[in-house]
Each structure stands twice: as C-alpha cells, then as structure tokens.
mmCIF file of C-alpha atoms and ligand atoms in Angstrom:
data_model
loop_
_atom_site.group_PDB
_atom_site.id
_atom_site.type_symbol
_atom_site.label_atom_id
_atom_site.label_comp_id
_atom_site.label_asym_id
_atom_site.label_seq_id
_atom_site.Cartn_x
_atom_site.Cartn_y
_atom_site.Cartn_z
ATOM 1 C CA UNK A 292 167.925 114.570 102.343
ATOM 2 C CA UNK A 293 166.027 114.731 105.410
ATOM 3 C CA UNK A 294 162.544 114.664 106.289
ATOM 4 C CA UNK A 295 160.653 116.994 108.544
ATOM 5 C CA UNK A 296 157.259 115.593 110.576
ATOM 6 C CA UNK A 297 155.659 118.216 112.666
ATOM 7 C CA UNK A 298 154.266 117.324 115.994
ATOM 8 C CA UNK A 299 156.336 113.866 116.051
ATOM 9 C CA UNK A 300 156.548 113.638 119.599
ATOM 10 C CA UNK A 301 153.533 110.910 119.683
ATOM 11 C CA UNK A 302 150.318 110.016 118.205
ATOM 12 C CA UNK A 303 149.906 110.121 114.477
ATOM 13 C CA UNK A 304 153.762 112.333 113.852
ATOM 14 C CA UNK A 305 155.280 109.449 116.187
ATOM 15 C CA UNK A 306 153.887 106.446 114.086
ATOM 16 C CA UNK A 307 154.802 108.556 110.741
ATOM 17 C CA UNK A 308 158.549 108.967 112.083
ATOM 18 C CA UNK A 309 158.436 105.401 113.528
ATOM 19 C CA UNK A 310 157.528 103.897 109.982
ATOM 20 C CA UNK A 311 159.672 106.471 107.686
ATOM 21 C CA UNK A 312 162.380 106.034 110.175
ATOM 22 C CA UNK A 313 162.208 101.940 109.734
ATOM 23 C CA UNK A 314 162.053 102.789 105.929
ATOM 24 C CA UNK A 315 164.841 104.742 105.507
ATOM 25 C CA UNK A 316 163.934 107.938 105.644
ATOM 26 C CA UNK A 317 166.446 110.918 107.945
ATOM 27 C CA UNK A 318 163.325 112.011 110.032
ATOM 28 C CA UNK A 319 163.602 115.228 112.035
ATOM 29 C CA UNK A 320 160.842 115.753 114.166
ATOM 30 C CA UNK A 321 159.460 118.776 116.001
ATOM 31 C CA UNK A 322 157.579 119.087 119.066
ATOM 32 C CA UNK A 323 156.483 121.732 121.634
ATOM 33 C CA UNK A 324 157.056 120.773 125.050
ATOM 34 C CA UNK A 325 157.050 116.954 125.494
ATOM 35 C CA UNK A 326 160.757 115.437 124.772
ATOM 36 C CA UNK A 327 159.827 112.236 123.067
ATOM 37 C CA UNK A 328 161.484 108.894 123.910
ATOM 38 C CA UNK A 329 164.675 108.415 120.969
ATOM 39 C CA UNK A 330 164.012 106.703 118.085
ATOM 40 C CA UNK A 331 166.840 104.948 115.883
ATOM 41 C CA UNK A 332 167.240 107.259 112.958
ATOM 42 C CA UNK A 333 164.959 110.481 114.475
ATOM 43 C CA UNK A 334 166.363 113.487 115.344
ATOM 44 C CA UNK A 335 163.928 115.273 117.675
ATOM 45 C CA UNK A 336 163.615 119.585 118.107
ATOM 46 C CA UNK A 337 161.925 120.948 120.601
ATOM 47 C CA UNK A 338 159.556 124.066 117.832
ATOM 48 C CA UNK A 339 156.401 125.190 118.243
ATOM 49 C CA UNK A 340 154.900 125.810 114.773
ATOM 50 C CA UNK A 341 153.484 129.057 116.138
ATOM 51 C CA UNK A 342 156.428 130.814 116.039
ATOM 52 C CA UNK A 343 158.415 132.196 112.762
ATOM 53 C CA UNK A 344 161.728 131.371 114.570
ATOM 54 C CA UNK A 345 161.256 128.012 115.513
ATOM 55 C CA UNK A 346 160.168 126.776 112.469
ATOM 56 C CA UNK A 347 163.466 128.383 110.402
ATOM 57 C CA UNK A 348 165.436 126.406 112.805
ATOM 58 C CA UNK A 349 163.323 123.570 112.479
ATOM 59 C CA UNK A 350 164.181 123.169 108.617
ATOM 60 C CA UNK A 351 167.823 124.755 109.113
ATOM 61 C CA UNK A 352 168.419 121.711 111.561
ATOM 62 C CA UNK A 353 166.633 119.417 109.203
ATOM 63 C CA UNK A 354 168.974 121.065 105.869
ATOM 64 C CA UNK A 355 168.281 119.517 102.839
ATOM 65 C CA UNK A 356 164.225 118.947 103.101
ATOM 66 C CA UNK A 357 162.757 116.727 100.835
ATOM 67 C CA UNK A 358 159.178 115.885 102.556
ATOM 68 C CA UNK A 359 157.557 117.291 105.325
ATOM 69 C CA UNK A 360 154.528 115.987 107.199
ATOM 70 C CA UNK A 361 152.754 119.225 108.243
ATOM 71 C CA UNK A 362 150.740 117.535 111.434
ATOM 72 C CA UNK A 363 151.088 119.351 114.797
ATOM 73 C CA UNK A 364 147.288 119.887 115.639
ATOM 74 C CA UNK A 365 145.368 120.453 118.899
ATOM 75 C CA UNK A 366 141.807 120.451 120.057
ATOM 76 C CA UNK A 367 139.909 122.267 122.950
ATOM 77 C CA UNK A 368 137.185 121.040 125.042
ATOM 78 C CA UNK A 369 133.854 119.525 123.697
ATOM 79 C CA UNK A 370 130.984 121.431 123.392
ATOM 80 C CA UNK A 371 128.628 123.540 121.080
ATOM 81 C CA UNK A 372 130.610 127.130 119.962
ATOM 82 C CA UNK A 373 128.093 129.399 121.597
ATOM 83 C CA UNK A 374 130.290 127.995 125.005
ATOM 84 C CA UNK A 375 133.400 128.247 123.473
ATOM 85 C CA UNK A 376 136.054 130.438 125.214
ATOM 86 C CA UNK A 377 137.728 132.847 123.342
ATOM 87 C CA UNK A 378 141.474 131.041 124.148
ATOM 88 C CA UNK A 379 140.554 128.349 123.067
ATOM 89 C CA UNK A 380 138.953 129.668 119.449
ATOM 90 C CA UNK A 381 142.669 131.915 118.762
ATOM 91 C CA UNK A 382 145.070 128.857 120.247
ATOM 92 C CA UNK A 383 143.092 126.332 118.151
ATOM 93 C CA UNK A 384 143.482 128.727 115.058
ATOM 94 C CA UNK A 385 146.838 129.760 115.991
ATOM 95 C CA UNK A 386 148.284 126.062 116.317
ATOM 96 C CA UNK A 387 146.123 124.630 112.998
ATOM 97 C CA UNK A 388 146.153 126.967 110.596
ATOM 98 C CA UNK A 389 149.029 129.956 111.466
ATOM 99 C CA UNK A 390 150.906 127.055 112.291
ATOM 100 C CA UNK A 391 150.755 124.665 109.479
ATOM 101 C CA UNK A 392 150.886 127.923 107.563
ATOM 102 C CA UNK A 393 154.147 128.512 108.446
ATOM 103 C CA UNK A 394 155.318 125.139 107.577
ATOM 104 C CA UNK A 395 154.108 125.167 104.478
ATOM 105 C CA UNK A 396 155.707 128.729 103.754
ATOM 106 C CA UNK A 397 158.970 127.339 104.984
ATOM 107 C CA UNK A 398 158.450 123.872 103.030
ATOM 108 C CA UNK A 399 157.743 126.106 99.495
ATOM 109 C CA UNK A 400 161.120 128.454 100.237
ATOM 110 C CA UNK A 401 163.174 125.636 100.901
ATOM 111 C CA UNK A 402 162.381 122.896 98.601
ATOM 112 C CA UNK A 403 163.492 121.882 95.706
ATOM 113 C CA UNK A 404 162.459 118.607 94.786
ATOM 114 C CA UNK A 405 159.587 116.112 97.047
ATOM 115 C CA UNK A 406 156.344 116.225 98.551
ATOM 116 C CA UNK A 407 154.276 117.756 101.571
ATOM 117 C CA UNK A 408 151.562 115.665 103.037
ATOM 118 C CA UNK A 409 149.338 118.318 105.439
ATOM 119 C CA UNK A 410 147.573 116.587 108.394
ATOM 120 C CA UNK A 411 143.649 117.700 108.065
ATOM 121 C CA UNK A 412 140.970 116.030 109.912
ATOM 122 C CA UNK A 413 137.193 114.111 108.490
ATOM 123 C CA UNK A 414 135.847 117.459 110.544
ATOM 124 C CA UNK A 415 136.608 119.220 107.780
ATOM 125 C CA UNK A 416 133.522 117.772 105.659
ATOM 126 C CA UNK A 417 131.228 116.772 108.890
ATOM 127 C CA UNK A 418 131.618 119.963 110.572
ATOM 128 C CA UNK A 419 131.900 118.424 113.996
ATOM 129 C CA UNK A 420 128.456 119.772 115.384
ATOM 130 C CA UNK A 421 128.244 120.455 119.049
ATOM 131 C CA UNK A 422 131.664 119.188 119.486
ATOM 132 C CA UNK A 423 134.282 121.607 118.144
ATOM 133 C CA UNK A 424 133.472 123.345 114.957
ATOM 134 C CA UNK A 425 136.146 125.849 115.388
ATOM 135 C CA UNK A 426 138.837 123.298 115.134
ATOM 136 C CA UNK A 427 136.898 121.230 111.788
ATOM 137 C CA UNK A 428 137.463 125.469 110.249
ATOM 138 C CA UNK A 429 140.643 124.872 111.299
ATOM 139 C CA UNK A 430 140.810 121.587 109.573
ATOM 140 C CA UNK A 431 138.835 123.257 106.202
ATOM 141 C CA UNK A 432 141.407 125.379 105.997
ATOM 142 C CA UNK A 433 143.992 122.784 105.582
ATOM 143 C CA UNK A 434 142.409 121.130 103.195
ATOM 144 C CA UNK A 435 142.121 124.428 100.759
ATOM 145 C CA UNK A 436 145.699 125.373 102.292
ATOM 146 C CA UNK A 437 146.471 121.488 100.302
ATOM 147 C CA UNK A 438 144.369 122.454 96.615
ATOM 148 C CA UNK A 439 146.081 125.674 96.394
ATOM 149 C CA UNK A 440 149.719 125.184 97.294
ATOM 150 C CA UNK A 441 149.541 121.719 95.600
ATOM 151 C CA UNK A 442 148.803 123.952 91.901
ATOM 152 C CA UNK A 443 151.548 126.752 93.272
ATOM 153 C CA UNK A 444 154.361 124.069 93.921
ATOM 154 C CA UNK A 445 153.859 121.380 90.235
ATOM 155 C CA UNK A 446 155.518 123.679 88.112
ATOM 156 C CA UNK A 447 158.516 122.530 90.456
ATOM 157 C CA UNK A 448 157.411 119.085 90.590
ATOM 158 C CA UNK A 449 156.765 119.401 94.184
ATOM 159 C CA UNK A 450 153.527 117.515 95.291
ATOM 160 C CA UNK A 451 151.221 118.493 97.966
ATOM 161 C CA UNK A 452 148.651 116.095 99.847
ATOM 162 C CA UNK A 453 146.606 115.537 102.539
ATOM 163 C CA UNK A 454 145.390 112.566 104.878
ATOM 164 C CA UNK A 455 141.950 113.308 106.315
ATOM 165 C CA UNK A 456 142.051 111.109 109.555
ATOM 166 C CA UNK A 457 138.597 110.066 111.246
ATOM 167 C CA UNK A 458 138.485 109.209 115.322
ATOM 168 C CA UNK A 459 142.003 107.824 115.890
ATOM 169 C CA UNK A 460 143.411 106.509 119.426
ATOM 170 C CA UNK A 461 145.990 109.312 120.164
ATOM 171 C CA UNK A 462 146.426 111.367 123.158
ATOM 172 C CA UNK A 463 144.674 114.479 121.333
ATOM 173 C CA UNK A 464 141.492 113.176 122.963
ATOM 174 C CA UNK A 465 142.677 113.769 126.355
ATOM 175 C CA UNK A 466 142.413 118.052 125.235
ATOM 176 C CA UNK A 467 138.803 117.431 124.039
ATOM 177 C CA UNK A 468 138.315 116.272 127.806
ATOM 178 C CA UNK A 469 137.119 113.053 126.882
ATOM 179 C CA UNK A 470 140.616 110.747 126.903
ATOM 180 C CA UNK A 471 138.774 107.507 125.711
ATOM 181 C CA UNK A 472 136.794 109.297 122.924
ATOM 182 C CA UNK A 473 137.921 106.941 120.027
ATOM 183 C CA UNK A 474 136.519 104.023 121.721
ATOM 184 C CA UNK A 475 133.255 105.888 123.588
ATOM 185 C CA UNK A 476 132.159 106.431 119.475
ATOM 186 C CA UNK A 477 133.433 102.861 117.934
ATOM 187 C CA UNK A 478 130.035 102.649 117.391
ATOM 188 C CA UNK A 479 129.244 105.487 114.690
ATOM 189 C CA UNK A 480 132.267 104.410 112.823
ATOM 190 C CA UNK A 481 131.081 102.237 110.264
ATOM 191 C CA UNK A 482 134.076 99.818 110.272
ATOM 192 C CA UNK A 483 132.989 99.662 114.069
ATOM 193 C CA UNK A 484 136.066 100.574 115.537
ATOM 194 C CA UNK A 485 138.436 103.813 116.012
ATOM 195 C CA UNK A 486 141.651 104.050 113.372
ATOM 196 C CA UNK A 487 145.176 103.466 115.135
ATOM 197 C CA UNK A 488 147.643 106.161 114.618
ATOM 198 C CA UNK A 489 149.862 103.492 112.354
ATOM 199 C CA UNK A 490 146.987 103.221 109.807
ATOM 200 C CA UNK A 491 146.970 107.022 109.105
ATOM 201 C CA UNK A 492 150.947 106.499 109.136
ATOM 202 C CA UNK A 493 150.760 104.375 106.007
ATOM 203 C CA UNK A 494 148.778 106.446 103.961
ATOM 204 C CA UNK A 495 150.896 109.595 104.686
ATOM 205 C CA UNK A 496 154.024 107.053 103.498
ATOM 206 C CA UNK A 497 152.092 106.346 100.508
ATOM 207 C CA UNK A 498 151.641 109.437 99.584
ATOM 208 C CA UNK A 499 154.989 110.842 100.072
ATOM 209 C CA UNK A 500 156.337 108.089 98.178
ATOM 210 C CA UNK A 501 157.041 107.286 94.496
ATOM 211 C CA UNK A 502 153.676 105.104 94.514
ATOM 212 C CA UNK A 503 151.801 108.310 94.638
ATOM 213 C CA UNK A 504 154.179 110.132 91.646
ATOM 214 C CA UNK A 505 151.068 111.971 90.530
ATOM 215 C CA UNK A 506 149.101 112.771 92.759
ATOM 216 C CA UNK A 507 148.640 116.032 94.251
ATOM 217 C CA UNK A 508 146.240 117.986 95.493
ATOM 218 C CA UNK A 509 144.126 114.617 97.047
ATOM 219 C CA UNK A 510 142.619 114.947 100.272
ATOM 220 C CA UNK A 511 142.596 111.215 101.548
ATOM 221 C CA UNK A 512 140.547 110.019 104.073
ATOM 222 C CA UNK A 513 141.373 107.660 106.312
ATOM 223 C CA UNK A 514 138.473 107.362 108.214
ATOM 224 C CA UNK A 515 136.693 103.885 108.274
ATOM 225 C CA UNK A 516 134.200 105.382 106.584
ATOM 226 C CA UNK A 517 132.837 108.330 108.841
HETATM 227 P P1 LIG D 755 148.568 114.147 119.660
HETATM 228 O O1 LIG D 755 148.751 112.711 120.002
HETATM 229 O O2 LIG D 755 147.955 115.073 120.652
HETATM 230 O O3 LIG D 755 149.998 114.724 119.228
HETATM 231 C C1 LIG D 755 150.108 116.079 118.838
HETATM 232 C C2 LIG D 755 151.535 116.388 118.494
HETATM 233 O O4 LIG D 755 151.578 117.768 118.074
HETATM 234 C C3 LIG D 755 152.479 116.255 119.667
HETATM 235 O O5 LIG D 755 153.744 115.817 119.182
HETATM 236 C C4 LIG D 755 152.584 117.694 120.176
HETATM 237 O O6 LIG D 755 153.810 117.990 120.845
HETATM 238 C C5 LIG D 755 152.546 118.445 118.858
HETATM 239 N N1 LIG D 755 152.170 119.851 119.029
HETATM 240 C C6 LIG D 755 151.059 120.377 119.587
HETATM 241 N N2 LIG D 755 151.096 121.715 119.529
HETATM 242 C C7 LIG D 755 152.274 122.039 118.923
HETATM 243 C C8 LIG D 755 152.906 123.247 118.581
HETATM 244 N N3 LIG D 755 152.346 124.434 118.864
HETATM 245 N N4 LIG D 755 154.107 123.197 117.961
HETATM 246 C C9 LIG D 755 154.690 122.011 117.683
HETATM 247 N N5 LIG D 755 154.149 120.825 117.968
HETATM 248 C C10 LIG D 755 152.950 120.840 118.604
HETATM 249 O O7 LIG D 755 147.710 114.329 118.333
HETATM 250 P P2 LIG D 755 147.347 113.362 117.109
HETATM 251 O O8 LIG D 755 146.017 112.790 117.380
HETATM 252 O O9 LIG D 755 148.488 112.484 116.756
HETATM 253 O O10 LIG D 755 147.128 114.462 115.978
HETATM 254 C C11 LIG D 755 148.036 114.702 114.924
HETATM 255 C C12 LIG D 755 147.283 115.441 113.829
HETATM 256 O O11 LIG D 755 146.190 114.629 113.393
HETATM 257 C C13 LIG D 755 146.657 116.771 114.302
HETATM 258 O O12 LIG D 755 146.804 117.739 113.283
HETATM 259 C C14 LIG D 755 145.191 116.401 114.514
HETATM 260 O O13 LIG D 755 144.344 117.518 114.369
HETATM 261 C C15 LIG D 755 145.005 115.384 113.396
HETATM 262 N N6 LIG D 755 143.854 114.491 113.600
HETATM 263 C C16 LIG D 755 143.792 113.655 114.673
HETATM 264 C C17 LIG D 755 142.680 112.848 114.823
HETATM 265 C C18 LIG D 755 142.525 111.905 115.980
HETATM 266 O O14 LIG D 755 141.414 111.385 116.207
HETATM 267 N N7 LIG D 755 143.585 111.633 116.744
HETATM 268 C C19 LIG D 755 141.638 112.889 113.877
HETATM 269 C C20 LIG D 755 141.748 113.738 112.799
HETATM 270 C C21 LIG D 755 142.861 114.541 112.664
HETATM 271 P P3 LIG D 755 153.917 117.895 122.458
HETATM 272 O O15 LIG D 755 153.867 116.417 122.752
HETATM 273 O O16 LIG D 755 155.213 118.510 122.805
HETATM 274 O O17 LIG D 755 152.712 118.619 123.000
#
C-alpha cells in the first residue's frame, strides 16, 4: 500500500512525505526537475503532472495506491491580469488544474480503497486581486474538482478532500518574485504570522487518516484566518 504526494520535492509535499513517512506510511513522491535530498522511507520520481505518461508511471512505480496528495502547484509573477503574459496564464493552468486533473483521473482508475486530499489554495475564496487571479481560478477549480469527484468516488468508499492553505513559508514565493512574501504580509494574517509548511502537513494527515472516516468533500482551510 503505498502513498503517492505530488510535488514532494519541498515545501508543503516535502513536510507531507516527511510526516507520513515518520508515520508509517510507503510515500512515493513526484517531482519535476529538482532531485530532492532522500528521505528514510520516500521513494522519489522525477513526473511532471503535465504529462499523461509521467503520471501512469508515477502510480505504476507507486503500485498499490491507497492515498494520494494531489499538490504540485506553481505561481507566476505578481501583478494585476491586464499585465499578465500569456505563458504564464496556460503554464499556471496547465500545472494546477490539467495537472491535478490527471492525478485525480489516475487516483479514480486505480484505487480501490483510501482517500485523496487535493492541494487548493485560500485564493480560491479571496480571489487574489492584483496579485494573481489566474492562479486563485486555478485554485477554484480544485476546490469544485474536490465536491464533485468526492460524490463520484463514495459509492467506493473512497474519500476526497481538500486543504485550503493561506500564505505559507515555501519556496513557491520565490515564482511570485517576491521570495520573502509570507513574512512581507504577517501582518494581514490575523494570527499575525505566515503558516509553516508542517502545519498544512498535519491537516492533510488528518484528513487522510481514519480520524477523518467521514468526511469528504471538505475544503479545509488552513489559513490563520485569512
Ligand atoms: P513549492 O515549495 O514551490 O513546491 C512545489 C512542488 O511542486 C515542488 O516539489 C515542485 O517540484 C513541484 N512541481 C512544480 N511543478 C510541477 C510539475 N509540473 N510536475 C510535478 N511537480 C511539480 O510549493 P508549495 O508552496 O509547497 O506549494 C504546494 C501546493 O500548495 C501548491 O499546489 C500551491 O499552489 C499550494 N499553496 C501554497 C501556498 C503557499 O503560500 N506556499 C498557499 C496556498 C496554496 P520541483 O522542485 O522539481 O520544481
């Protein structure tokens, strides 16, 4: 029984296999073009979630896939979307939503028993405003992506779930251009500071755990309060 976490090469996917890992779990994480350090218990591939091929072998390396933590995500630089580029609009749909797409599709062909938590974003409800509103559609269509395949998948007993992280201190900020974003706007969090990868790790454990047996379809957010 193995389980797969998307984008697991650092940030939020790294803290999920670190803690699942440390929990028992046999973690096989994907990632697109930075080899992570090993982790006891980890198996890392090297998949980009974009492509069809990748992600078969992805789940044909994993075998026998009980959870999956649909999270691989990217951002593009700040700014309002009348100053968008055009690259940036199709890679940030192309990564977010074809990409977790094709996760899930692989997740509901393969599974027979377990949950999927999908990796959204708080953009998704504030609609990120002069800052990327291209990538909080992206994250909207996650969280729909979550209500409908949670209703497709209980007849098997499969649950489906999503964490809805506010500003957290990954590397994903760096792509936004702004690498110290999550503590430039501590101060429009209302628990005053930004969330640490770890603290969106435990809520995606929660949820794919026996705690959570039924649940599905919850968007939770794990935000501080924005
Ligand atoms: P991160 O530190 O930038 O890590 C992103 C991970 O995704 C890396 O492992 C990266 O692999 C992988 N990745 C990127 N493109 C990929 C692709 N095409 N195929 C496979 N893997 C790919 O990001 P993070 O902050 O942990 O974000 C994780 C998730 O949380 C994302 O869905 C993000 O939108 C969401 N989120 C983050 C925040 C935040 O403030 N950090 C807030 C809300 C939601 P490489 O290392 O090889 O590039």
């Amino acid at each position: 029984m193995a389980t797969v976490i998307t984008g697991g090469s650092r940030g939020i996917g790294a803290a999920t296999a670190r803690r699942l890992a440390a929990a028992g779990h046999q973690v096989v994480i994907s990632y697109r073009q930075h080899e992570p350090e090993p982790i006891e218990g980890v198996t890392a591939v090297q998949a980009d979630v974009t492509n069809e091929a990748d992600v078969e072998r992805l789940f044909d390396i994993a075998e026998q896939v009980t959870a999956v933590v649909n999270n691989a995500g990217i951002t593009s630089p700040l700014g309002p979307l009348k100053d968008a580029r055009i690259e940036d609009l199709r890679r940030v749909i192309d990564v977010n939503v074809m990409g977790a797409l094709l996760v899930a599709r692989a997740a509901a062909q393969r599974m027979t028993e377990g949950a999927i938590v999908n990796v959204s974003s708080g953009a998704a409800t504030t609609g990120s405003a002069g800052e990327y509103v291209h990538y909080a559609a992206s994250k909207a269509a996650i969280d729909t992506l979550t209500i409908g395949l949670a209703k497709e998948l209980a007849p098997q007993g499969i649950r489906v779930n999503a964490v809805a992280p506010g500003i957290t201190r990954t590397e994903i900020h760096t792509l936004s251009g702004m690498p110290d974003r999550a503590d430039r706007l501590a101060t429009r969090i209302p628990l005053g500071r930004a969330g640490e990868p770890d603290e969106v790790a435990a809520a995606i454990a929660w949820l794919l755990g026996d705690e959570a047996s039924y649940v599905t379809g919850a968007i939770l957010r794990v935000g501080g309060g924005l």
